[in-house]
Each structure stands twice: as C-alpha cells, then as structure tokens.
C-alpha cells in the first residue's frame, strides 16, 4: 500500500471510531483481534445497506423470498457441505518472526504488486502522450508485456498447485518469488499446511452428553437445508430464490485490514434454484444484476471489476468475484457461483431425505441447480465508508473532513439547527423535528456555533442541515445547506419533508435498477 493511501486508510479507521461508526470489540479490555462493534451511526449505515440489499433482492423480485435460519445447525450439515473436511486455508509461518500468513494471499499480493507496476507504466505514458490508448499500450510496450508474462506464469503455476493440492509446490512458489516476511524481512519459511476455519463449541451441559457443533461459516447452508420447506410452503416454482442475511464466523488465520476480514461478520446471500441446464444463463444474468446493484450505490463504476476464480471447486461450473478498489487495492467484495446441484445432492445423501423438485413442464423430478450471490455486509460498509471519507483544505487553511455518503444510506438524513438557543427558535426546531421523525432519521443540535455544527454533521455524513433563524418566525421558511455542494436554499417549512424525501429516499434509487 502506498504511504499516502495507507495514511488515508488509518484516518478512515480513526474517524470511524471518533464518530461512532466502528469500535474495536471490548475495547476496555484492549480489544479482541479482528472483532469489531458498530456504534450509533455505524449501526444505522449497516442497517440501511442491509435494507437496500433486501429490498433489491426480495421486494423487487416476485420469485425471491427471505429466510432467517439459526446460526447453530445439525453438525452433519457441515459434513455434507464439505466444510468439516475441506474448509481450510493454506498457512505458512515465518520461523524468525513467528508471523503466520495465508500462503495464497502472499502469492496474490506479490502478483498485485507486479500489476501495480503495470499501472504505473500506464499512468506515466498517459501523461507523456497526448493521444493515448491504454489498451494498445498494454499490448505493445515491452516492459508491460514482460510484467504481464510474469503474472501469467505465476498464475498458471499457482493454479496447477491449487488444483492438485500440492502444498509443497505452493511453498516453492513463495521461495522462488523471494517473498519475504514483512516483520523479520527473511525468507525462512515453514512448510505450507491446511488450517480449518470453523469455530466449534459443545451443545449440552454434561460432557458425556455433549456433541460438537459449529458456528456457521456461511449462511448459505441454512438456505439449502430449508429448500424444501420454503418450496413447498411457498408453492414456489423454478426458477426461484431464497435470500438471507446473518452472522457467519471464521477463524481467519490472517484477520486484518480493519473490518475487511473479520472472525465474526455478516453475509447477505441468495441461492437461486434453477432447472439443470439453465444455470449458466442465470449465472450470467446474476453477474449483470449484481454489478448494476453495486453501481447504483453511486461510488463510481471504475471502482468495481469482475475477477474469475483461478481455482474452481470440483462441483462448480463457474465462479467469479466482484472486486472493489479498497484503499489497499482491488479485493473481493462479492462472490457469484454456479454451484451445480452439489449442495442439495450432498444433503440428500447425508440426510436420506429427497430434496427434489417436480417439474410439471418436463414431467420429471430432479435436484435443482443453484446460482449463488454472496456479499459481505461489513465489506460493503467498508467500501462505502472508505470512499466517502474526504479531507479538503479550505481557503482559511483549515481541514474539512466529510463523509460524502450516498444520501439514501446516510445514518442521519438531516440535522435541525436553531441558529441560537433562545428567542423561541429551539421550540420551532423541535416542532419540525417531531414532524419529520416519522419519515426520516433526523437529529437536533443546538450546541456551539452553526459553523461548528455544520462541520460536525459533515463528519457524521449528514447530507442536509436545516437552520431555523429569526426570519423563520415570520416567513415560515428555513435554510437548507447541502453537505456536498455547501450551497444553501431557502424553502417553506411545509416543503421540508418532501425536499428530504426526494433526495434521500431509497425507493428513488431502487427505481434506477
Ligand atoms: N456461501 C459462499 C461464501 O461464503 P465466500 O466467498 O467465502 O463465499 C462470501 O464469502 C463473501 O463474504 C465474501 O465475498 C466477503 O464479502 C464476505 N466474507 C468472507 N469472509 C469474510 C471475513 N472473514 N470477514 C468479512 N467478510 C467476509
């Protein structure tokens, strides 16, 4: 990570804490590694993102319904899904620093560094030539071609090593690439070994009676085991989807980068059940739909890209990630997978219960195939928060820190500010707040100068500040100041509700999908 970006990311993390968005968990006991709590504004932003996903998936699709399955599930679920035997990451330790890494992440980061070099070459050339075509440059410039060849070579070797479960080769790649530990600076590595990521605990109070159960590492299995319940009780016809949001737990080896990789996090997953043979069509459709959903948030289309998986699970037909440009580079935000009928077939096998669908058109019963979309709520939160954070030097030399959050997701839509704490202005302001609060999250603030209150609301990310001044008492109008343009308009008190609705409503954004 370049120093400037690294500093900016540190500022985002401290801003998130200072303004009640994200706190380290149990901080009074020095925190718990890679576990975080959402504060008073964080919980609102998170709730709004979750709601936007839910409405786009469930409310907008007649053939998608919701579910809320438990975190604990019968332990055989995880045998059937393959998690007990194969939900692991390849880890490697540096013998000098004892620091533990994910072997695949070390290699991927190395490739990302080479890609950064390519981008630098492109940037340099773009400045030099007036007419510049990045695509042509990438296919003709000798240095770029050399870098690209290096990436392709590493990728091919890495893919083969993963496909053949050749952990010795994974280590050899790390050795050959001369990757060093960031702490000790040495290449003194242990062998690569697999580490299961599931947390387990005991069900039952007496040890003889107890059995090992797991904290779910994904919400998806709750959907698979309820497939038939939902299909039957909802009289669902293929194709149809089941959507769910909820906590998942993974004992990540290298949990880092703030809320990007946590041990307790929230997923928003949708399993779309389709007839065999239709899965690739729906896979492509969901790729397009999900990318459109991300773009509708308004952070900029150039911030997202697709990345096809190097290694496909043996049952999967296709898998890709939607990656987002976080402050530390392009990283996975959402996964989209064509999973075949693997999951339902496995649950049939392990439970002995039929999980089939009778297709009246084909006049046959079969196990449906599944296309899955799976996005991390906390990662989405980070993508939005880190893009919204800005520091701007004003003419008077001071720094204005703002969260330019998309208005429909902002925790507080408007702050209501009486110009002074007297002359009847607080009463008018509170009356307005009591009217608006039924439709909008609003906040009343009378402390400090209006300038200071504006700054405070900018830092929280409130898109509008409504000031009640002495003229309000006679003209029944207020001044509304926009966070993004810092311009002001004066409108009648009676129009404030509609003014806010038009500019902060989630419904209006849903209509753009
Ligand atoms: N059911 C499929 C599944 O769980 P995944 O790629 O392992 O697929 C899906 O996870 C999404 O969950 C990821 O794209 C990411 O956004 C989020 N996620 C996964 N592990 C995470 C972690 N440790 N911390 C935060 N988010 C995580």
Coordinates of C-alpha atoms and ligand atoms in Angstrom, one line a residue:
X1 CA 0.0 0.0 0.0
X2 CA 1.4 3.4 -1.0
X3 CA 2.2 5.6 2.1
X4 CA -0.4 8.2 1.2
X5 CA -3.1 5.6 0.8
X6 CA -2.0 3.9 4.0
X7 CA -2.3 7.2 5.9
X8 CA -5.7 7.8 4.5
X9 CA -6.9 4.4 5.5
X10 CA -5.6 4.9 9.0
X11 CA -7.5 8.2 9.1
X12 CA -10.7 6.4 7.9
X13 CA -10.3 3.9 10.8
X14 CA -9.7 6.6 13.4
X15 CA -12.6 8.6 12.0
X16 CA -14.9 5.6 12.2
X17 CA -14.1 5.3 15.9
X18 CA -14.2 9.0 16.7
X19 CA -17.6 9.5 15.1
X20 CA -19.4 6.4 16.5
X21 CA -19.2 4.2 13.4
X22 CA -16.9 1.3 14.4
X23 CA -15.3 0.5 17.7
X24 CA -12.8 -2.3 18.5
X25 CA -14.7 -5.1 20.3
X26 CA -14.5 -5.0 24.2
X27 CA -12.0 -2.1 23.9
X28 CA -11.8 -1.5 27.7
X29 CA -10.0 -4.9 27.8
X30 CA -7.7 -3.9 24.9
X31 CA -10.0 -5.3 22.2
X32 CA -10.3 -8.7 20.6
X33 CA -8.3 -9.3 17.4
X34 CA -10.4 -8.8 14.3
X35 CA -13.7 -8.4 16.1
X36 CA -15.5 -5.0 15.9
X37 CA -18.6 -3.4 17.2
X38 CA -20.8 -0.9 15.3
X39 CA -21.6 2.3 17.1
X40 CA -24.6 4.6 16.9
X41 CA -24.0 5.8 13.4
X42 CA -22.4 2.5 12.1
X43 CA -25.4 0.5 13.1
X44 CA -27.7 2.9 11.0
X45 CA -25.4 2.8 7.9
X46 CA -25.2 -1.0 8.2
X47 CA -29.0 -1.3 8.6
X48 CA -29.5 0.9 5.5
X49 CA -27.1 -1.2 3.4
X50 CA -28.8 -4.4 4.5
X51 CA -32.2 -2.9 3.8
X52 CA -31.1 -1.8 0.3
X53 CA -29.9 -5.3 -0.5
X54 CA -33.0 -6.9 0.9
X55 CA -35.4 -4.6 -1.0
X56 CA -33.5 -5.1 -4.2
X57 CA -33.4 -8.9 -3.9
X58 CA -36.7 -9.8 -2.1
X59 CA -39.1 -6.9 -2.5
X60 CA -38.2 -6.3 -6.2
X61 CA -38.4 -10.0 -7.2
X62 CA -41.6 -11.8 -7.1
X63 CA -39.7 -15.1 -7.2
X64 CA -37.3 -14.4 -4.3
X65 CA -38.3 -14.9 -0.7
X66 CA -36.5 -14.4 2.6
X67 CA -35.3 -16.7 5.4
X68 CA -33.8 -16.4 8.8
X69 CA -32.1 -19.6 9.8
X70 CA -30.3 -20.3 13.0
X71 CA -26.5 -19.9 13.5
X72 CA -26.3 -23.3 15.0
X73 CA -27.1 -26.2 12.7
X74 CA -27.0 -30.0 13.0
X75 CA -23.4 -30.9 12.8
X76 CA -23.9 -33.3 9.9
X77 CA -24.8 -30.2 7.8
X78 CA -21.1 -29.3 7.8
X79 CA -20.0 -32.9 6.9
X80 CA -22.4 -32.9 4.0
X81 CA -21.3 -29.4 2.8
X82 CA -17.7 -30.4 2.8
X83 CA -16.7 -27.8 5.4
X84 CA -15.5 -30.3 8.1
X85 CA -13.1 -31.9 5.6
X86 CA -12.1 -29.1 3.3
X87 CA -13.0 -25.6 4.7
X88 CA -9.4 -24.6 5.2
X89 CA -6.8 -22.1 4.2
X90 CA -3.1 -22.9 3.4
X91 CA -1.0 -21.3 6.0
X92 CA 2.7 -20.7 6.3
X93 CA 4.8 -19.3 9.2
X94 CA 8.0 -17.3 9.1
X95 CA 10.4 -19.1 11.5
X96 CA 12.2 -15.9 12.6
X97 CA 9.2 -13.7 13.4
X98 CA 6.7 -16.5 14.1
X99 CA 4.2 -14.4 12.0
X100 CA 1.6 -16.5 10.3
X101 CA 0.4 -15.8 6.7
X102 CA -2.0 -17.3 4.2
X103 CA 0.2 -18.8 1.5
X104 CA -2.3 -17.9 -1.2
X105 CA -2.5 -14.3 0.0
X106 CA 1.3 -13.9 -0.1
X107 CA 1.3 -15.0 -3.7
X108 CA -1.7 -13.0 -4.7
X109 CA -0.2 -9.9 -3.1
X110 CA 3.0 -10.5 -5.0
X111 CA 1.0 -10.6 -8.3
X112 CA -0.9 -7.4 -7.2
X113 CA 2.5 -5.6 -6.8
X114 CA 3.5 -6.5 -10.3
X115 CA 0.1 -5.3 -11.5
X116 CA 0.7 -2.0 -9.7
X117 CA 4.0 -1.7 -11.7
X118 CA 1.9 -2.1 -14.9
X119 CA -0.5 0.6 -13.8
X120 CA 2.4 3.0 -13.0
X121 CA 3.8 2.5 -16.5
X122 CA 0.4 3.2 -18.0
X123 CA 0.0 6.3 -15.9
X124 CA 3.4 7.6 -16.9
X125 CA 2.8 7.0 -20.6
X126 CA -0.7 8.7 -20.3
X127 CA 1.0 11.8 -19.1
X128 CA 3.6 11.7 -21.8
X129 CA 1.4 11.2 -24.9
X130 CA -1.5 13.4 -25.8
X131 CA -3.3 10.7 -27.7
X132 CA -3.1 7.6 -25.5
X133 CA -4.8 4.3 -25.7
X134 CA -4.1 2.3 -22.6
X135 CA -5.3 -1.0 -24.2
X136 CA -2.9 -0.6 -27.1
X137 CA -0.1 0.4 -24.8
X138 CA -0.6 -2.7 -22.7
X139 CA -0.3 -5.0 -25.7
X140 CA 2.8 -3.3 -27.2
X141 CA 5.0 -1.9 -24.5
X142 CA 7.9 -4.2 -23.9
X143 CA 8.2 -3.6 -20.1
X144 CA 4.4 -4.0 -19.6
X145 CA 4.5 -7.3 -21.6
X146 CA 7.3 -8.6 -19.5
X147 CA 5.4 -7.8 -16.3
X148 CA 2.3 -9.4 -17.7
X149 CA 4.2 -12.5 -18.7
X150 CA 5.5 -12.8 -15.2
X151 CA 2.0 -12.5 -13.7
X152 CA 0.6 -15.2 -16.2
X153 CA 3.5 -17.5 -15.3
X154 CA 2.9 -17.2 -11.6
X155 CA -0.9 -17.6 -12.0
X156 CA -0.5 -20.7 -14.1
X157 CA 1.9 -22.4 -11.6
X158 CA -0.3 -21.4 -8.7
X159 CA -3.4 -22.7 -10.4
X160 CA -1.9 -26.1 -11.0
X161 CA -0.6 -26.3 -7.4
X162 CA -4.0 -25.5 -6.0
X163 CA -5.8 -27.9 -8.4
X164 CA -3.5 -30.7 -7.4
X165 CA -3.4 -29.8 -3.7
X166 CA 0.3 -29.6 -4.0
X167 CA 1.2 -27.7 -0.9
X168 CA 5.0 -28.3 -1.4
X169 CA 4.7 -26.5 -4.7
X170 CA 2.8 -23.6 -3.1
X171 CA 5.8 -23.2 -0.8
X172 CA 8.2 -23.5 -3.7
X173 CA 6.4 -20.7 -5.5
X174 CA 6.8 -18.4 -2.4
X175 CA 10.5 -19.4 -2.2
X176 CA 11.1 -18.8 -6.0
X177 CA 9.4 -15.4 -5.9
X178 CA 11.7 -14.5 -3.0
X179 CA 8.8 -13.3 -0.9
X180 CA 9.9 -12.0 2.5
X181 CA 8.1 -11.7 5.8
X182 CA 7.1 -8.1 6.4
X183 CA 8.2 -8.3 10.1
X184 CA 11.6 -10.2 10.0
X185 CA 12.4 -9.4 6.4
X186 CA 13.6 -13.0 6.0
X187 CA 12.6 -16.0 3.7
X188 CA 12.9 -18.6 6.5
X189 CA 9.5 -20.3 5.9
X190 CA 7.9 -23.4 7.4
X191 CA 6.1 -25.9 5.1
X192 CA 2.6 -24.9 4.0
X193 CA -0.3 -26.7 5.8
X194 CA -4.0 -26.6 5.8
X195 CA -5.9 -25.0 8.7
X196 CA -9.7 -25.5 9.2
X197 CA -11.5 -22.2 9.7
X198 CA -14.6 -23.3 11.6
X199 CA -15.2 -22.4 15.2
X200 CA -16.7 -25.2 17.3
X201 CA -18.3 -25.5 20.7
X202 CA -20.3 -28.0 22.7
X203 CA -24.0 -28.5 22.8
X204 CA -25.3 -29.9 26.1
X205 CA -24.3 -29.2 29.7
X206 CA -22.7 -32.6 30.7
X207 CA -19.6 -33.5 28.8
X208 CA -20.7 -37.1 28.2
X209 CA -24.0 -35.9 26.6
X210 CA -22.4 -33.1 24.6
X211 CA -21.7 -33.1 21.0
X212 CA -19.5 -30.8 18.9
X213 CA -21.4 -28.2 16.9
X214 CA -20.1 -25.4 14.8
X215 CA -20.7 -21.7 14.4
X216 CA -21.8 -21.4 10.8
X217 CA -19.0 -20.3 8.5
X218 CA -21.6 -19.2 5.9
X219 CA -25.3 -18.5 5.9
X220 CA -25.9 -20.5 2.7
X221 CA -26.3 -23.9 4.3
X222 CA -29.3 -22.6 6.3
X223 CA -30.9 -21.9 2.9
X224 CA -30.1 -25.4 1.4
X225 CA -31.5 -27.3 4.4
X226 CA -34.7 -25.3 4.2
X227 CA -35.0 -25.5 0.4
X228 CA -37.9 -28.0 0.5
X229 CA -39.7 -26.3 3.4
X230 CA -39.8 -23.0 1.5
X231 CA -40.5 -24.5 -1.9
X232 CA -43.5 -26.5 -0.5
X233 CA -45.0 -23.9 1.9
X234 CA -44.5 -21.0 -0.6
X235 CA -45.6 -23.1 -3.6
X236 CA -42.5 -21.8 -5.3
X237 CA -41.9 -22.7 -9.0
X238 CA -38.4 -22.8 -10.5
X239 CA -36.6 -20.6 -11.0
X240 CA -36.8 -19.1 -7.5
X241 CA -34.5 -17.7 -4.9
X242 CA -34.1 -17.7 -1.1
X243 CA -32.3 -14.7 0.4
X244 CA -30.9 -14.4 3.9
X245 CA -28.7 -12.0 5.9
X246 CA -26.9 -13.0 9.1
X247 CA -23.8 -13.6 11.0
X248 CA -21.1 -16.0 10.0
X249 CA -17.9 -17.0 11.8
X250 CA -14.4 -18.0 10.5
X251 CA -11.2 -18.4 12.5
X252 CA -9.3 -16.5 9.9
X253 CA -5.5 -17.0 10.1
X254 CA -4.7 -13.6 9.0
X255 CA -7.5 -11.4 10.0
X256 CA -6.6 -7.8 9.1
X257 CA -7.4 -4.7 7.3
X258 CA -10.0 -3.5 9.8
X259 CA -13.5 -4.8 9.0
X260 CA -12.4 -6.3 5.7
X261 CA -11.5 -9.7 7.1
X262 CA -13.1 -10.4 10.5
X263 CA -13.7 -13.5 12.6
X264 CA -17.3 -12.6 13.1
X265 CA -19.0 -10.9 10.2
X266 CA -22.3 -10.6 8.4
X267 CA -23.2 -12.1 5.0
X268 CA -26.1 -11.4 2.6
X269 CA -26.6 -14.4 0.4
X270 CA -29.1 -15.5 -2.1
X271 CA -29.4 -19.0 -3.6
X272 CA -31.3 -19.1 -6.9
X273 CA -32.7 -22.6 -7.7
X274 CA -32.9 -23.4 -11.4
X275 CA -33.6 -26.3 -13.6
X276 CA -30.4 -28.3 -14.7
X277 CA -29.1 -26.8 -17.9
X278 CA -30.4 -23.3 -17.1
X279 CA -27.6 -22.5 -14.6
X280 CA -25.1 -20.8 -16.9
X281 CA -27.8 -18.5 -18.3
X282 CA -28.8 -17.4 -14.7
X283 CA -25.2 -17.1 -13.7
X284 CA -24.6 -14.5 -16.4
X285 CA -27.9 -12.8 -15.5
X286 CA -27.0 -12.5 -11.8
X287 CA -23.5 -11.2 -12.7
X288 CA -25.1 -8.4 -14.6
X289 CA -27.8 -7.7 -12.0
X290 CA -25.4 -7.7 -9.1
X291 CA -22.9 -5.4 -10.8
X292 CA -25.8 -3.0 -11.6
X293 CA -26.8 -3.1 -8.0
X294 CA -23.3 -2.1 -6.9
X295 CA -23.1 0.7 -9.4
X296 CA -26.5 2.1 -8.3
X297 CA -24.9 2.9 -4.9
X298 CA -23.0 5.7 -6.7
X299 CA -19.4 5.2 -5.7
X300 CA -18.2 5.1 -9.4
X301 CA -18.3 2.3 -11.9
X302 CA -14.5 2.3 -12.2
X303 CA -14.3 1.1 -8.6
X304 CA -15.6 -2.4 -9.5
X305 CA -14.4 -5.2 -11.6
X306 CA -15.0 -8.9 -12.2
X307 CA -12.4 -11.4 -11.3
X308 CA -12.8 -15.0 -12.4
X309 CA -11.7 -17.6 -9.9
X310 CA -8.4 -19.3 -10.6
X311 CA -9.4 -22.5 -8.8
X312 CA -12.9 -23.8 -9.2
X313 CA -14.4 -26.2 -6.6
X314 CA -14.7 -29.6 -8.3
X315 CA -18.6 -29.3 -8.4
X316 CA -18.7 -25.7 -9.6
X317 CA -19.3 -24.8 -13.2
X318 CA -18.2 -21.1 -12.9
X319 CA -17.3 -18.7 -10.1
X320 CA -16.2 -15.1 -10.1
X321 CA -15.8 -12.2 -7.6
X322 CA -16.9 -8.7 -7.9
X323 CA -13.9 -6.8 -6.6
X324 CA -13.8 -3.3 -5.2
X325 CA -11.0 -0.9 -5.2
X326 CA -10.4 -0.6 -1.4
X327 CA -7.7 1.8 -0.1
X328 CA -5.4 -1.3 -0.1
X329 CA -6.2 -2.3 -3.7
X330 CA -8.8 -4.3 -5.6
X331 CA -10.2 -7.1 -3.4
X332 CA -13.2 -9.4 -3.3
X333 CA -16.4 -7.8 -2.3
X334 CA -19.0 -10.4 -3.5
X335 CA -18.8 -13.9 -4.9
X336 CA -21.1 -15.3 -7.6
X337 CA -21.0 -19.0 -8.1
X338 CA -22.8 -21.6 -10.3
X339 CA -22.7 -24.4 -7.8
X340 CA -24.5 -27.1 -9.9
X341 CA -26.6 -29.3 -7.7
X342 CA -23.8 -30.2 -5.4
X343 CA -25.2 -28.8 -2.1
X344 CA -28.7 -30.2 -2.4
X345 CA -27.4 -33.6 -3.6
X346 CA -25.0 -33.8 -0.6
X347 CA -27.8 -33.0 1.8
X348 CA -29.9 -35.7 0.2
X349 CA -27.1 -38.2 0.6
X350 CA -26.3 -37.3 4.2
X351 CA -29.9 -36.9 5.4
X352 CA -31.6 -39.6 3.4
X353 CA -34.4 -37.2 2.5
X354 CA -35.4 -36.4 -1.0
X355 CA -34.7 -32.7 -1.9
X356 CA -36.2 -32.8 -5.4
X357 CA -38.5 -30.6 -7.5
X358 CA -41.2 -32.0 -9.7
X359 CA -41.1 -30.0 -12.9
X360 CA -44.6 -30.2 -14.5
X361 CA -43.3 -28.9 -17.9
X362 CA -40.6 -31.6 -18.1
X363 CA -42.8 -34.1 -16.3
X364 CA -39.9 -35.2 -14.2
X365 CA -38.3 -34.8 -10.7
X366 CA -34.8 -33.6 -10.2
X367 CA -32.4 -31.9 -7.8
X368 CA -32.3 -28.2 -8.8
X369 CA -29.0 -26.4 -9.6
X370 CA -28.0 -23.3 -7.8
X371 CA -26.6 -20.0 -8.7
X372 CA -25.4 -18.2 -5.6
X373 CA -24.7 -14.5 -4.9
X374 CA -22.9 -13.8 -1.6
X375 CA -21.7 -10.5 -0.4
X376 CA -20.2 -9.4 2.9
X377 CA -22.1 -6.7 4.6
X378 CA -19.1 -5.4 6.5
X379 CA -17.0 -5.3 3.3
X380 CA -19.8 -3.3 1.6
X381 CA -19.8 -1.0 4.7
X382 CA -16.0 -0.5 4.3
X383 CA -16.2 0.1 0.6
X384 CA -18.8 2.9 1.2
X385 CA -17.2 4.4 4.2
X386 CA -13.6 4.5 2.8
X387 CA -14.8 6.0 -0.5
X388 CA -17.0 8.6 1.3
X389 CA -14.2 9.8 3.5
X390 CA -12.6 13.1 2.3
X391 CA -10.2 15.6 3.7
X392 CA -10.4 19.0 2.0
X393 CA -8.2 22.1 2.7
X394 CA -10.4 25.2 2.9
X395 CA -9.4 28.7 2.0
X396 CA -8.8 29.6 5.6
X397 CA -6.3 26.8 5.8
X398 CA -8.4 24.5 8.0
X399 CA -9.2 20.9 7.0
X400 CA -12.8 20.0 6.4
X401 CA -13.4 16.3 7.0
X402 CA -16.6 14.9 5.5
X403 CA -18.2 11.6 4.8
X404 CA -19.8 12.0 1.4
X405 CA -22.1 9.0 2.0
X406 CA -24.8 8.3 -0.6
X407 CA -27.7 10.2 0.9
X408 CA -30.1 7.2 0.8
X409 CA -27.7 5.3 3.0
X410 CA -26.6 8.1 5.4
X411 CA -27.4 7.3 9.0
X412 CA -28.9 10.8 9.7
X413 CA -30.7 12.4 6.7
X414 CA -30.9 15.9 8.2
X415 CA -29.8 17.9 11.3
X416 CA -32.1 20.5 12.6
X417 CA -30.3 23.5 14.0
X418 CA -31.8 26.5 15.7
X419 CA -29.5 29.5 15.0
X420 CA -29.5 30.4 18.7
X421 CA -30.7 28.7 21.9
X422 CA -33.3 31.4 22.6
X423 CA -36.0 33.6 21.1
X424 CA -38.3 30.7 20.5
X425 CA -36.1 29.1 17.8
X426 CA -35.5 25.8 19.7
X427 CA -39.2 25.4 20.0
X428 CA -39.8 25.8 16.3
X429 CA -36.8 23.5 15.5
X430 CA -38.1 20.8 17.9
X431 CA -41.6 21.0 16.4
X432 CA -40.1 20.5 12.9
X433 CA -38.1 17.5 14.2
X434 CA -41.1 15.9 15.8
X435 CA -42.9 16.2 12.4
X436 CA -40.0 14.9 10.3
X437 CA -39.0 12.0 12.6
X438 CA -41.9 9.8 11.4
X439 CA -40.4 9.7 7.8
X440 CA -36.7 10.5 8.3
X441 CA -33.8 9.9 10.7
X442 CA -33.2 13.4 11.9
X443 CA -31.1 14.9 14.7
X444 CA -31.5 18.1 16.8
X445 CA -28.4 20.0 17.6
X446 CA -28.2 23.4 19.4
X447 CA -24.7 23.4 20.8
X448 CA -21.8 25.6 19.5
X449 CA -21.9 28.0 16.5
X450 CA -23.7 27.0 13.4
X451 CA -20.3 26.7 11.6
X452 CA -19.1 24.1 14.1
X453 CA -22.4 22.2 13.9
X454 CA -22.1 22.0 10.1
X455 CA -18.6 20.6 10.5
X456 CA -19.8 18.0 13.0
X457 CA -22.6 16.9 10.7
X458 CA -20.2 16.8 7.7
X459 CA -18.0 14.4 9.7
X460 CA -21.0 12.2 10.5
X461 CA -22.0 12.3 6.9
X462 CA -25.4 14.0 7.2
X463 CA -26.4 15.3 3.8
X464 CA -28.6 18.2 4.9
X465 CA -28.6 20.8 7.7
X466 CA -31.8 22.7 8.3
X467 CA -31.3 26.0 10.1
X468 CA -34.1 27.8 11.9
X469 CA -33.4 31.5 12.2
X470 CA -35.2 34.6 13.4
X471 CA -36.8 35.1 9.9
X472 CA -38.4 31.6 10.2
X473 CA -40.7 33.1 12.9
X474 CA -42.2 35.4 10.4
X475 CA -41.7 33.8 6.9
X476 CA -42.2 30.2 8.0
X477 CA -39.2 29.2 5.9
X478 CA -35.8 27.5 6.7
X479 CA -32.4 27.4 5.2
X480 CA -31.2 24.0 3.9
X481 CA -27.5 23.6 3.5
X482 CA -26.1 20.7 1.4
X483 CA -23.1 18.7 2.6
X484 CA -21.8 18.0 -0.9
X485 CA -22.1 21.5 -2.5
X486 CA -22.1 23.6 0.7
X487 CA -24.7 25.7 -1.0
X488 CA -27.9 26.9 0.7
X489 CA -31.5 27.2 -0.3
X490 CA -34.5 28.7 1.5
X491 CA -37.7 26.8 1.4
X492 CA -41.1 26.9 3.2
X493 CA -41.3 24.7 6.4
X494 CA -44.2 22.8 4.8
X495 CA -41.9 21.6 1.9
X496 CA -39.1 20.3 4.0
X497 CA -40.4 16.7 4.3
X498 CA -40.8 16.3 0.5
X499 CA -37.5 18.0 -0.1
X500 CA -35.8 15.4 2.0
X501 CA -37.8 12.5 0.6
X502 CA -36.9 13.3 -2.9
X503 CA -33.2 13.5 -2.1
X504 CA -32.7 10.8 0.5
X505 CA -35.2 8.1 -0.5
X506 CA -34.1 4.6 -1.0
X507 CA -37.1 4.0 -3.2
X508 CA -35.9 6.5 -5.8
X509 CA -32.6 4.7 -6.1
X510 CA -34.3 1.3 -6.4
X511 CA -36.2 2.7 -9.3
X512 CA -32.9 3.2 -11.2
X513 CA -32.2 -0.5 -11.1
Ligands
LIG1 N1 -21.6 -19.1 0.5 C1 -20.4 -18.7 -0.2 C2 -19.4 -18.0 0.6 O1 -19.5 -17.9 1.8 P1 -17.2 -16.6 0.4 O2 -16.5 -16.1 -0.9 O3 -16.4 -17.4 1.3 O4 -18.5 -17.4 -0.2 C3 -18.7 -14.5 0.6 O5 -17.8 -15.4 1.2 C4 -18.5 -13.1 1.0 O6 -18.5 -13.0 2.4 C5 -17.2 -12.5 0.5 O7 -17.2 -12.1 -0.8 C6 -16.9 -11.4 1.5 O8 -17.6 -10.2 1.1 C7 -17.6 -12.0 2.8 N2 -16.6 -12.5 3.7 C8 -16.0 -13.7 3.7 N3 -15.1 -13.9 4.7 C9 -15.1 -12.7 5.4 C10 -14.5 -12.3 6.6 N4 -13.6 -13.1 7.2 N5 -14.7 -11.0 7.0 C11 -15.6 -10.2 6.4 N6 -16.3 -10.6 5.3 C12 -16.1 -11.9 4.8

